[in-house]
CSV table of C-alpha atoms and ligand atoms in Angstrom, one decimal:
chain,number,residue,atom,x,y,z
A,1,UNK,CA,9.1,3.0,31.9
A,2,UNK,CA,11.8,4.5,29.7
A,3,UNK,CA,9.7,6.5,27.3
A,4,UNK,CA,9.8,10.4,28.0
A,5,UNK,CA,5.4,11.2,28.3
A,6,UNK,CA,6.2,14.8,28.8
A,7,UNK,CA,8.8,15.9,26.7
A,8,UNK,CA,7.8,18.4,23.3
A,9,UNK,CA,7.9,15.7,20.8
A,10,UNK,CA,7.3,18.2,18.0
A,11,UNK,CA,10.3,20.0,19.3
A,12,UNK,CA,12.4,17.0,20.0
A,13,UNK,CA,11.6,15.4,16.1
A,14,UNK,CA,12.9,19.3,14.3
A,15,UNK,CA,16.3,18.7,16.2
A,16,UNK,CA,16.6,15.0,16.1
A,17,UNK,CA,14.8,13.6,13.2
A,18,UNK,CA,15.8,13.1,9.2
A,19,UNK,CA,13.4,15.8,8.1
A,20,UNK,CA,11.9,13.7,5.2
A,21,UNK,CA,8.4,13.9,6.0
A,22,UNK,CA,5.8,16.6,6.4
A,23,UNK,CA,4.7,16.0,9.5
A,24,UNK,CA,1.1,17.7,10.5
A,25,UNK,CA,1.8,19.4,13.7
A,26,UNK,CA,-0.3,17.2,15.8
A,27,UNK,CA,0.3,14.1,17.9
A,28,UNK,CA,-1.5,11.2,18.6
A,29,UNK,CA,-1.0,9.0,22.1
A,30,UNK,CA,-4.0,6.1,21.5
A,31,UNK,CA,-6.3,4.8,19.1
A,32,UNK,CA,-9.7,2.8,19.3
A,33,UNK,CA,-11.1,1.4,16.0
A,34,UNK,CA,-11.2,4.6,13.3
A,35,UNK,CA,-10.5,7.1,16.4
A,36,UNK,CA,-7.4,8.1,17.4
A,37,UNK,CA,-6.9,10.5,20.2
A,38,UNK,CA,-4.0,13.1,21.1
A,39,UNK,CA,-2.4,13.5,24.6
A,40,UNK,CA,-5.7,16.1,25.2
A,41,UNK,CA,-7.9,13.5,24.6
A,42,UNK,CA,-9.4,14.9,21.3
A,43,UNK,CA,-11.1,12.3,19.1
A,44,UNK,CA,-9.7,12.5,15.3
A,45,UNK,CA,-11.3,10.5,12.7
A,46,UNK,CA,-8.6,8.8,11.0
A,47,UNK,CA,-9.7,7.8,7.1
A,48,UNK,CA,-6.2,7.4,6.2
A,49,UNK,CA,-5.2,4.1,8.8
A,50,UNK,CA,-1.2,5.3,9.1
A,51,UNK,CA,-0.8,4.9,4.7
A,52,UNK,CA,-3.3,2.3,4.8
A,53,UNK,CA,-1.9,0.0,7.5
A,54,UNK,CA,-4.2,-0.2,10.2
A,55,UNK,CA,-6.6,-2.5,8.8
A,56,UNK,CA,-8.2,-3.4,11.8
A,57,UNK,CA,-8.4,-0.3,13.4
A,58,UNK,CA,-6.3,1.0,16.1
A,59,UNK,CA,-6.3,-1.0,19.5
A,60,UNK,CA,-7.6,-4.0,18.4
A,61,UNK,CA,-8.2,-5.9,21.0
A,62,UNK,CA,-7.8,-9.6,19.6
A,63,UNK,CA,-4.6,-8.5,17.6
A,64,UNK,CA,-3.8,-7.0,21.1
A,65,UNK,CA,-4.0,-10.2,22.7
A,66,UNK,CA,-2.2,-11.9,20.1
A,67,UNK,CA,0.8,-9.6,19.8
A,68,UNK,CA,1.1,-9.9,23.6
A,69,UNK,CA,0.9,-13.2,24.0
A,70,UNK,CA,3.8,-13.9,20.9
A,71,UNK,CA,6.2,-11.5,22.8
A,72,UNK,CA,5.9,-13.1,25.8
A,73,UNK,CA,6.2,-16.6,24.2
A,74,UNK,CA,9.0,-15.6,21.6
A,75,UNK,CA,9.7,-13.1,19.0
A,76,UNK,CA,12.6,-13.7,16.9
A,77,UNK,CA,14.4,-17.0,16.1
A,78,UNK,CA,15.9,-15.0,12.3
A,79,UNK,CA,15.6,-17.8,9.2
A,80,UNK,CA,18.4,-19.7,10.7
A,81,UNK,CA,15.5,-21.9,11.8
A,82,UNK,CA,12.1,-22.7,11.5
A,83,UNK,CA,9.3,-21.4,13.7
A,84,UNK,CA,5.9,-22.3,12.5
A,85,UNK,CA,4.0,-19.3,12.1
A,86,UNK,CA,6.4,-18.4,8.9
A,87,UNK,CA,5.4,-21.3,6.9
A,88,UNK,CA,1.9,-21.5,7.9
A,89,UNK,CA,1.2,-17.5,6.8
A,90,UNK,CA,2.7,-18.5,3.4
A,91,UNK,CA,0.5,-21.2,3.4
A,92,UNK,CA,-2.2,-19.0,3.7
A,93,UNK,CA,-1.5,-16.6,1.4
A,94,UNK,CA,-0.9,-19.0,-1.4
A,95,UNK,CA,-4.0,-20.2,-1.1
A,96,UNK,CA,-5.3,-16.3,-1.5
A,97,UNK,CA,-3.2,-15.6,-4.1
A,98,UNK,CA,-2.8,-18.6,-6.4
A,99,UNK,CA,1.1,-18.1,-6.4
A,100,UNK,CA,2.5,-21.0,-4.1
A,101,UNK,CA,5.7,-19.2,-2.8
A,102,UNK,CA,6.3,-16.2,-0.2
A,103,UNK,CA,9.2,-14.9,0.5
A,104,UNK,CA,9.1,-12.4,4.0
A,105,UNK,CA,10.6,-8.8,4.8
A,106,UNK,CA,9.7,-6.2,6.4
A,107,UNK,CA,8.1,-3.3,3.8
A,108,UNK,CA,6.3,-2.8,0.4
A,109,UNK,CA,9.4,-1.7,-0.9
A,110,UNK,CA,11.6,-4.3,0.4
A,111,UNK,CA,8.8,-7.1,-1.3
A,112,UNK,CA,9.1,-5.1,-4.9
A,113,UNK,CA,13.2,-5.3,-4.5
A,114,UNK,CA,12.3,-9.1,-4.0
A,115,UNK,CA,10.4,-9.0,-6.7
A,116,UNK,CA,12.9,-7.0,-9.2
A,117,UNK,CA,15.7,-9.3,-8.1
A,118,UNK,CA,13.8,-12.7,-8.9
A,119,UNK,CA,12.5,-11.7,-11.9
A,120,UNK,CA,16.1,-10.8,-12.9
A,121,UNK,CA,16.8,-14.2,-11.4
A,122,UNK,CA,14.5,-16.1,-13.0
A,123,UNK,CA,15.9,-15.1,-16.7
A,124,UNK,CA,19.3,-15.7,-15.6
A,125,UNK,CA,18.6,-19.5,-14.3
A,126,UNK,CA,17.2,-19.6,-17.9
A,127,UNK,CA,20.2,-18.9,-19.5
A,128,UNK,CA,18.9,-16.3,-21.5
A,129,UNK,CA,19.6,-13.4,-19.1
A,130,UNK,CA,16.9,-10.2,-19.9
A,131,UNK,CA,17.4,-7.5,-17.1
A,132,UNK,CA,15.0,-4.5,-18.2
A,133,UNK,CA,11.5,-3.6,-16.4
A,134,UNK,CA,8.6,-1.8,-17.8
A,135,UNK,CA,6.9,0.4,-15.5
A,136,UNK,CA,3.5,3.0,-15.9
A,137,UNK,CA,3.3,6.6,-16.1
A,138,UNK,CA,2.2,7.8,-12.0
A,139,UNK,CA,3.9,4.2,-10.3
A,140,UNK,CA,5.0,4.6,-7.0
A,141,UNK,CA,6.9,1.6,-5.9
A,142,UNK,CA,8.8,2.7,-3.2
A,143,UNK,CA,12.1,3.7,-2.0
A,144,UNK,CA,14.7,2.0,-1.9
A,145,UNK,CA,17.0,2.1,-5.2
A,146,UNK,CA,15.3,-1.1,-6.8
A,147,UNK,CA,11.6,0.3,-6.1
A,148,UNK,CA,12.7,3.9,-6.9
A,149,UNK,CA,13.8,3.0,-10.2
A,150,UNK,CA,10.1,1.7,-11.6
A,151,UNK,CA,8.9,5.0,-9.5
A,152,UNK,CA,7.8,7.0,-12.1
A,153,UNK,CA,7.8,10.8,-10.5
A,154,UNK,CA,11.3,12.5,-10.7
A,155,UNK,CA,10.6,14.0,-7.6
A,156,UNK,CA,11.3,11.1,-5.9
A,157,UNK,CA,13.8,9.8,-8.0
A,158,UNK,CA,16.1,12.6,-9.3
A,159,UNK,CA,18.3,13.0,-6.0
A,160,UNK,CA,19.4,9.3,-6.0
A,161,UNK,CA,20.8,9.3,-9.4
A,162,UNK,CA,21.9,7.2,-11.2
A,163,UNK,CA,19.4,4.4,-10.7
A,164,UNK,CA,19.0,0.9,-11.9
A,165,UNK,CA,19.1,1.0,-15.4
A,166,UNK,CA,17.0,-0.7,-18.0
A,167,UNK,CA,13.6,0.7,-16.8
A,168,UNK,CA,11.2,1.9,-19.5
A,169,UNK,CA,8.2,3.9,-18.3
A,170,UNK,CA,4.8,3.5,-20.2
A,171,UNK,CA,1.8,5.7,-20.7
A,172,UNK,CA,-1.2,3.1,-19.3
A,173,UNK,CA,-4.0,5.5,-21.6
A,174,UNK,CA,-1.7,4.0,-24.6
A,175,UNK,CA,-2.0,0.3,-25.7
A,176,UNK,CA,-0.3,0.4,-28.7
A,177,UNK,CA,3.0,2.1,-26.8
A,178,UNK,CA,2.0,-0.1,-24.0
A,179,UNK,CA,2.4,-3.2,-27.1
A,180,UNK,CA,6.0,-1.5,-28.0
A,181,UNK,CA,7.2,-1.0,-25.1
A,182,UNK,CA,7.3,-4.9,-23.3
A,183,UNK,CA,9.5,-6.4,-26.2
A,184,UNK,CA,11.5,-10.0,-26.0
A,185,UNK,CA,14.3,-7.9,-23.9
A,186,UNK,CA,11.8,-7.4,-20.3
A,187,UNK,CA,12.1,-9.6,-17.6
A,188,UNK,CA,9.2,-8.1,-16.2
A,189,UNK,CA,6.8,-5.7,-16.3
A,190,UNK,CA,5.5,-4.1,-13.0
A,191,UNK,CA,1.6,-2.6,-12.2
A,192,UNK,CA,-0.7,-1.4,-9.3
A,193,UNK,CA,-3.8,-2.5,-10.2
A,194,UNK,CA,-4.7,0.6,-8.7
A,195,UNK,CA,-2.2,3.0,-8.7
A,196,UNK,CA,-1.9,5.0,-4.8
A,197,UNK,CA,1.0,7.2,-4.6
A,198,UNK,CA,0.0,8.1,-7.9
A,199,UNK,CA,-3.4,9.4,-7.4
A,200,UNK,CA,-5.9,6.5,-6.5
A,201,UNK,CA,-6.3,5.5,-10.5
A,202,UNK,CA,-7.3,2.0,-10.9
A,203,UNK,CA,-5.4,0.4,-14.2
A,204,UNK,CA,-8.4,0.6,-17.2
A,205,UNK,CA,-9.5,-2.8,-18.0
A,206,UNK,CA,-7.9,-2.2,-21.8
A,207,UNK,CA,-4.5,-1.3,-20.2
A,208,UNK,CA,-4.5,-4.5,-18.3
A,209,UNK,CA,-5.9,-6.7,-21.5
A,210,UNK,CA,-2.8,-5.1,-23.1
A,211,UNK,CA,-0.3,-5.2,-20.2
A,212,UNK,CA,-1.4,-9.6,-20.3
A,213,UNK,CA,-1.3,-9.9,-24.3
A,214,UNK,CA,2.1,-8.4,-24.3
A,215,UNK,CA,3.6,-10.4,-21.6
A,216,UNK,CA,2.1,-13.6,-23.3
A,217,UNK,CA,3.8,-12.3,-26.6
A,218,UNK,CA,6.8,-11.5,-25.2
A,219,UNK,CA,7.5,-14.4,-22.7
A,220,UNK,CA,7.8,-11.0,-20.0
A,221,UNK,CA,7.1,-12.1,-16.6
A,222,UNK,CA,3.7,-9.9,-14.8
A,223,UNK,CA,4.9,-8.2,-11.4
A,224,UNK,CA,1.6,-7.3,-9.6
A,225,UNK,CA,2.2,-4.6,-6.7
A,226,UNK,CA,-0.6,-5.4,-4.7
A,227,UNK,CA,1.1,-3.3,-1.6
A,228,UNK,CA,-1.8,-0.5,-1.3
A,229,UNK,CA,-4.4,-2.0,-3.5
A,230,UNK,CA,-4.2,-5.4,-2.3
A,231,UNK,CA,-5.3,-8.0,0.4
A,232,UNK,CA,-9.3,-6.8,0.3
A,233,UNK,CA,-8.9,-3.2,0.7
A,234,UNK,CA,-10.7,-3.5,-2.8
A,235,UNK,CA,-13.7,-5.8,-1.2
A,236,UNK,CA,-11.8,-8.1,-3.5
A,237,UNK,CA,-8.6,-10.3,-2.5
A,238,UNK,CA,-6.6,-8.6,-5.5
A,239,UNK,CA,-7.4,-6.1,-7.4
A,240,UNK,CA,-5.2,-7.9,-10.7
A,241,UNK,CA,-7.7,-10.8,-10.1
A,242,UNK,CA,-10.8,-8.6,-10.7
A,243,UNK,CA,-8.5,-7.4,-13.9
A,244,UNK,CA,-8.3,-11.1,-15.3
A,245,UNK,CA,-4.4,-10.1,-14.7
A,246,UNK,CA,-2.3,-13.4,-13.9
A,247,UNK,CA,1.0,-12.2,-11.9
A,248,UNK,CA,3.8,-14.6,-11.6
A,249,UNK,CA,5.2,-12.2,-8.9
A,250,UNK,CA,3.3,-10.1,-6.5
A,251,UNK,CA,4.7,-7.5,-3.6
A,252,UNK,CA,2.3,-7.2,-0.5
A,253,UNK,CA,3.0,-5.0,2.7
A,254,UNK,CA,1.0,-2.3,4.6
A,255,UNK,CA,-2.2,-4.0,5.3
A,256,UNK,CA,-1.2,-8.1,5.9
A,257,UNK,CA,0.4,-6.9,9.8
A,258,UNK,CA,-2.3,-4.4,10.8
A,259,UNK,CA,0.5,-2.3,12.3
A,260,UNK,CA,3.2,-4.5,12.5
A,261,UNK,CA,6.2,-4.1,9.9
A,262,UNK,CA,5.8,-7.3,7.5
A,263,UNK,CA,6.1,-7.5,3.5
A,264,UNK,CA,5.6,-10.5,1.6
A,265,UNK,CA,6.4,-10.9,-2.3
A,266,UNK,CA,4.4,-14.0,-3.8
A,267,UNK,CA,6.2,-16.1,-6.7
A,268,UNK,CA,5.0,-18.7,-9.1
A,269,UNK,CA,6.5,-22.1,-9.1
A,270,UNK,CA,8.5,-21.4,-12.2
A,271,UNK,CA,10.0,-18.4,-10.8
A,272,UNK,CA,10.4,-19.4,-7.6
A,273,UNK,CA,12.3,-22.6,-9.0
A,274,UNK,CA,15.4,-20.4,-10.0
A,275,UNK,CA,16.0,-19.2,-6.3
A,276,UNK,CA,19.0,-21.1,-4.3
A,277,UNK,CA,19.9,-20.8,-0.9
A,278,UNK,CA,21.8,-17.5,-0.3
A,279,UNK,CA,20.2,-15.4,-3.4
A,280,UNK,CA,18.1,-13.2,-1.3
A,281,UNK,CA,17.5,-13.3,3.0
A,282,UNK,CA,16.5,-10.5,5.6
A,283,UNK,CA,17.0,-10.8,9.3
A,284,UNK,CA,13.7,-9.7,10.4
A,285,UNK,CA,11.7,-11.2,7.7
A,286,UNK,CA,8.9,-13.5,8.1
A,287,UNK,CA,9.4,-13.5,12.3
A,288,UNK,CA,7.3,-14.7,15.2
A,289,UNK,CA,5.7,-11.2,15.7
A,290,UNK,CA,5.1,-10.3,12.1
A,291,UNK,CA,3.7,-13.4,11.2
A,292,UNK,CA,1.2,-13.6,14.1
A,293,UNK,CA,0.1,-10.3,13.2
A,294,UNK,CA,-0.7,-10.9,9.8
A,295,UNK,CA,-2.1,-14.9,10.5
A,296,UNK,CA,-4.7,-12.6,12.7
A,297,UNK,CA,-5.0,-10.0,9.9
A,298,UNK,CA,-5.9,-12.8,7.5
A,299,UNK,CA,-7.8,-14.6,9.8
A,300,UNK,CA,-10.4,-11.7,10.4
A,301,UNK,CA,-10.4,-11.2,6.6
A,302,UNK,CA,-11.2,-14.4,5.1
A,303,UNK,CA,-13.2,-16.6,8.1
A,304,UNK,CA,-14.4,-13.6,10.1
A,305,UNK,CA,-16.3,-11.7,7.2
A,306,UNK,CA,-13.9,-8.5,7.2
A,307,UNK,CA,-13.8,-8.6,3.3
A,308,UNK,CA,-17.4,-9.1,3.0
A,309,UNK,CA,-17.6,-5.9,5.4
A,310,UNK,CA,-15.4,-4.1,3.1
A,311,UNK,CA,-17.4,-4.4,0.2
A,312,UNK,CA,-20.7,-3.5,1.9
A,313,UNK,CA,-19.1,-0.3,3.6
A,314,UNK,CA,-17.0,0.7,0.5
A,315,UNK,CA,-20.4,0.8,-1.2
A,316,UNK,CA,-21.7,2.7,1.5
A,317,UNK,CA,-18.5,5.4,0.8
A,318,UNK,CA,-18.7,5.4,-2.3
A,319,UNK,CA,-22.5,6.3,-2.7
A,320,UNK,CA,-21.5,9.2,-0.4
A,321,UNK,CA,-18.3,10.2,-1.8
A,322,UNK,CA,-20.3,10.5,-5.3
A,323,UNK,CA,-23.5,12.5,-4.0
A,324,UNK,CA,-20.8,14.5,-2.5
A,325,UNK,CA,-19.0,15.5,-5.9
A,326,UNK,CA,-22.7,16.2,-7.9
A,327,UNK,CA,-22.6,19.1,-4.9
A,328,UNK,CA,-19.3,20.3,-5.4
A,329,UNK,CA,-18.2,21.0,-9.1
A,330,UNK,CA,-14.3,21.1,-7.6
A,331,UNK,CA,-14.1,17.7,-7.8
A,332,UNK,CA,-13.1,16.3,-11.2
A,333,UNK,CA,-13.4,12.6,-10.7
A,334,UNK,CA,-14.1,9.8,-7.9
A,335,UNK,CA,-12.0,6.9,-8.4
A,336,UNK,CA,-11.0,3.6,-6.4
A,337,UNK,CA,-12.8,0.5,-4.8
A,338,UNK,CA,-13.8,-0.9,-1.7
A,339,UNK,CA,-12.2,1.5,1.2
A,340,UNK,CA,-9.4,3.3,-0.9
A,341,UNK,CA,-10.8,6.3,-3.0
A,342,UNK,CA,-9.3,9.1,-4.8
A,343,UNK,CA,-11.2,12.8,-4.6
A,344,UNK,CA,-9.2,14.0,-7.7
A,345,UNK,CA,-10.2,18.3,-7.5
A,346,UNK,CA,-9.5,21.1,-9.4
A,347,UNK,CA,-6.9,23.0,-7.5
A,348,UNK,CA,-3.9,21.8,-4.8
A,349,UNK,CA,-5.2,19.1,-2.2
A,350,UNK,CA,-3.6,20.3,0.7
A,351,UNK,CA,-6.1,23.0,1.6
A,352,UNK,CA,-8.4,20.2,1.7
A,353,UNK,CA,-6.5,17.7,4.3
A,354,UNK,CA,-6.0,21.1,6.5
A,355,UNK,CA,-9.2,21.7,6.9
A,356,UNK,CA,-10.1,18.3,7.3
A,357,UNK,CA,-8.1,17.9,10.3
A,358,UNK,CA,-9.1,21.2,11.5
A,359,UNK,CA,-12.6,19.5,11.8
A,360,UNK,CA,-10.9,16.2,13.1
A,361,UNK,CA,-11.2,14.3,10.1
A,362,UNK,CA,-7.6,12.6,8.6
A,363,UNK,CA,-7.1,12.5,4.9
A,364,UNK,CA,-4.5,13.2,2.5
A,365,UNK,CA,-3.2,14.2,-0.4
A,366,UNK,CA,-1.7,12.7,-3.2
A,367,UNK,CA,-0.2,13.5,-6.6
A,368,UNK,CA,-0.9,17.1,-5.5
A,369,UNK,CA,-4.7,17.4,-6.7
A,370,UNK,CA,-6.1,14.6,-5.0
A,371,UNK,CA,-7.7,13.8,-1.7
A,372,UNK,CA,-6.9,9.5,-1.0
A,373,UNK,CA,-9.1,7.8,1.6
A,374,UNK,CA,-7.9,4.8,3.1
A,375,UNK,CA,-9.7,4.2,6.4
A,376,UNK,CA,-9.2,0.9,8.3
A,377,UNK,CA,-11.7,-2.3,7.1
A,378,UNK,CA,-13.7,-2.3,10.1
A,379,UNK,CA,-14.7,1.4,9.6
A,380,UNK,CA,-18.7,1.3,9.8
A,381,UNK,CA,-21.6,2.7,7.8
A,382,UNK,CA,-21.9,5.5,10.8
A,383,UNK,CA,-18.5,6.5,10.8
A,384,UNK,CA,-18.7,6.7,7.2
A,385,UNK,CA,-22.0,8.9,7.5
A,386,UNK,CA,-19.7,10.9,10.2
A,387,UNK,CA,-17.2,11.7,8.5
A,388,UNK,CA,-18.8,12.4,5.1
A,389,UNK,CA,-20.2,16.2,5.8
A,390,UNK,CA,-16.8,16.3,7.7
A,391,UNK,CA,-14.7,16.2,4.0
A,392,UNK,CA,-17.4,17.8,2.5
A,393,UNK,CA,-17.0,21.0,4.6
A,394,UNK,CA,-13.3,20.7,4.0
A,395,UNK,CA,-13.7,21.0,0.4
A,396,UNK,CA,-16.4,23.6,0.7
A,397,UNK,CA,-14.1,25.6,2.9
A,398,UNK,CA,-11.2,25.1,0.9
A,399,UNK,CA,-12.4,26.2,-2.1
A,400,UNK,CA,-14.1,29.1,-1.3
A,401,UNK,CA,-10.8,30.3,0.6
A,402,UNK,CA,-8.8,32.5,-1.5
A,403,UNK,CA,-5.7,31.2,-3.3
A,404,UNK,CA,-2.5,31.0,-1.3
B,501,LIG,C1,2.0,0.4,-4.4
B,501,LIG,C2,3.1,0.5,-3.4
B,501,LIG,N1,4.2,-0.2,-3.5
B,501,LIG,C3,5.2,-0.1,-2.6
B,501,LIG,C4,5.1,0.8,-1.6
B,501,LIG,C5,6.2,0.9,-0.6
B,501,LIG,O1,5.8,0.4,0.7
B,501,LIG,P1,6.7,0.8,2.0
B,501,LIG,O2,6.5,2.2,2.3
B,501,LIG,O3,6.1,-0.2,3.0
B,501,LIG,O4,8.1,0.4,1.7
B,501,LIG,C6,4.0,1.6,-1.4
B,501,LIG,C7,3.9,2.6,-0.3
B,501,LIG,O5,3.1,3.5,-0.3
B,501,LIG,C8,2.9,1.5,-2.3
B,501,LIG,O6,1.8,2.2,-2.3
């Protein structure tokens, strides 16, 4: 066994580690369902699934079996060749989707570069070359350069300047700017039909009836980032579908491997008719492992009743989440679908996910005022009515402590 059980890994991460996250100071050894457990053996409820990933829970024991049996069988052939798991997944999720052409990496932010580059592409083959991108007000897209760029919060974006040019950001409260902005110059405009990073805010249906008339207008080409919001987290498949939005490109990641690394961007046949051999590739992308992962991901979803389930018990949480703010006149607004909600309060959030983890609950923060639930999909009706009083002790506690 080459991994080090009793070192400090706290310790070891502050010496050796890029020190770009904010790490809570705990650590976590094992997981079962919506529990995960540190090296003690204390029990944390996690409503937060590692960003959303862990879809199925920790430790599942038929993605277990799955993963195991792909490693021993083979994991990794690169798209020098075919395997079949590549071709079948993309299979599936056309079907899902409606858009009849995947393309594979490895992250959400790698699938929006795709994305990005083959809406570019697509103008080019036409020989009428637009380059330019409309974005929202409070996108978060990722972060590499491509992603960063239809990012909207300097925070993120200001120390990697310059970035691609030719973005235009948009307020999505505005559809008359929303009208101007997307002109016969866009190759594409990008949404979350329910923005994350930025705060759990689900795109208004008159910002998405003026996002589709535009790109009609305009010939514009409709990027869907359905990376957080998508794949049934919602109770829906896609959260642009319940919006009557029509994407010719979407960007997928986080849920579809249930742990394991895998993006997917989704093209229309139009689009995906301008790609040639060579335009785009990734090593990794679309491999043995990923691909098994995700075919079980999508195989609980759709034929084992996992999005049904979501719906039910995202009901369930939100009937709980809104009893909770008519008690406490902190919070401002409830907002999201299905198992990803937005507490949106009136003060910083980060009291809030401290004291939530002081009671072994896991939430966090987001766009600084807002609490953002994202619990795996098989997280039950009792675990909801657990952890319920849990956050609702962690914003009592919060707000009653004095100002930092
Ligand atoms: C909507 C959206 N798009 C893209 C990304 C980037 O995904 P990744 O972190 O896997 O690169 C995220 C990550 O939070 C996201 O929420």
């Amino acid at each position: 066994m080459l991994t080090m059980t009793s070192h400090d890994p706290i310790a070891l991460d502050a010496q050796h580690v890029l020190q770009v996250y904010r790490r809570a100071p705990v650590v976590f050894e094992s997981g079962k369902g919506c529990a995960l457990f540190t090296r003690d053996g204390e029990r944390y409820l996690d409503l937060i699934s590692g960003v959303g990933v862990a879809s199925l829970g920790h430790g599942n024991p038929t993605l277990a079996r799955a993963i195991a049996e792909q490693a021993s069988t083979l994991l990794h052939t690169s798209n020098l060749f075919h395997h079949p798991l590549q071709s079948e997944l993309a299979s599936r999720l056309a079907a899902l989707s409606g858009l009849p052409r995947a393309f594979f990496c490895n992250s959400g932010a790698e699938a929006v570069e795709a994305c990005l580059k083959f809406a570019r592409r697509f103008w080019h083959a036409q020989g009428t070359p637009r380059t330019m991108f409309v974005a929202l007000n409070h996108s978060f897209h990722g972060r590499t350069m491509g992603a960063v760029s239809v990012t909207w919060d300097d925070h993120y974006r200001a120390p990697f300047a310059p970035l691609v040019p030719g973005v235009t950001f948009v307020d999505p409260a505005d559809p008359a700017a929303i009208a101007a902005a997307i002109t016969r110059d866009t190759a594409a405009v990008i949404v979350e039909p329910i923005q994350g990073e930025g705060g759990v805010r689900p795109l208004s249906q008159t910002a998405a009836d003026a996002i589709a008339a535009a790109c009609r207008r305009t010939g514009a080409l409709l990027i869907a980032d359905e990376v957080q919001c998508g794949l049934g987290r919602t109770g829906r498949t896609f959260y642009s579908g319940a919006l009557g939005l029509q994407p010719d490109l979407m960007a997928l990641g986080k849920a579809l491997g249930a742990g394991v690394p895998i993006g997917a961007a989704m093209f229309s046949d139009r689009v995906a008719a301008a790609a040639k051999p060579g335009d785009h590739g990734s090593t990794y992308g679309g491999n043995l492992l990923a691909c098994r992962a995700a075919l079980v991901f999508l195989e609980e979803l759709t034929e084992n009743g996992l999005m049904a389930h979501v719906a039910k018990v995202g009901a369930h949480l939100e009937r709980g989440l809104r009893a909770i703010a008519s008690r406490q006149p902190a919070i401002t607004a409830v907002r999201g679908a299905g198992v990803m909600w937005g507490l949106d309060i009136n003060r910083p959030a980060a009291a809030v996910v401290d004291a939530a983890r002081e009671r072994k609950l896991l939430v966090n923060r987001t766009s600084d005022t807002v609490i953002r639930l994202l619990p795996p999909y098989v997280i039950t009706e009792s675990e909801v009515d657990e952890a319920l009083p849990l956050l609702e002790a962690a914003i009592a506690s919060a707000v009653e402590a004095p100002a930092q």
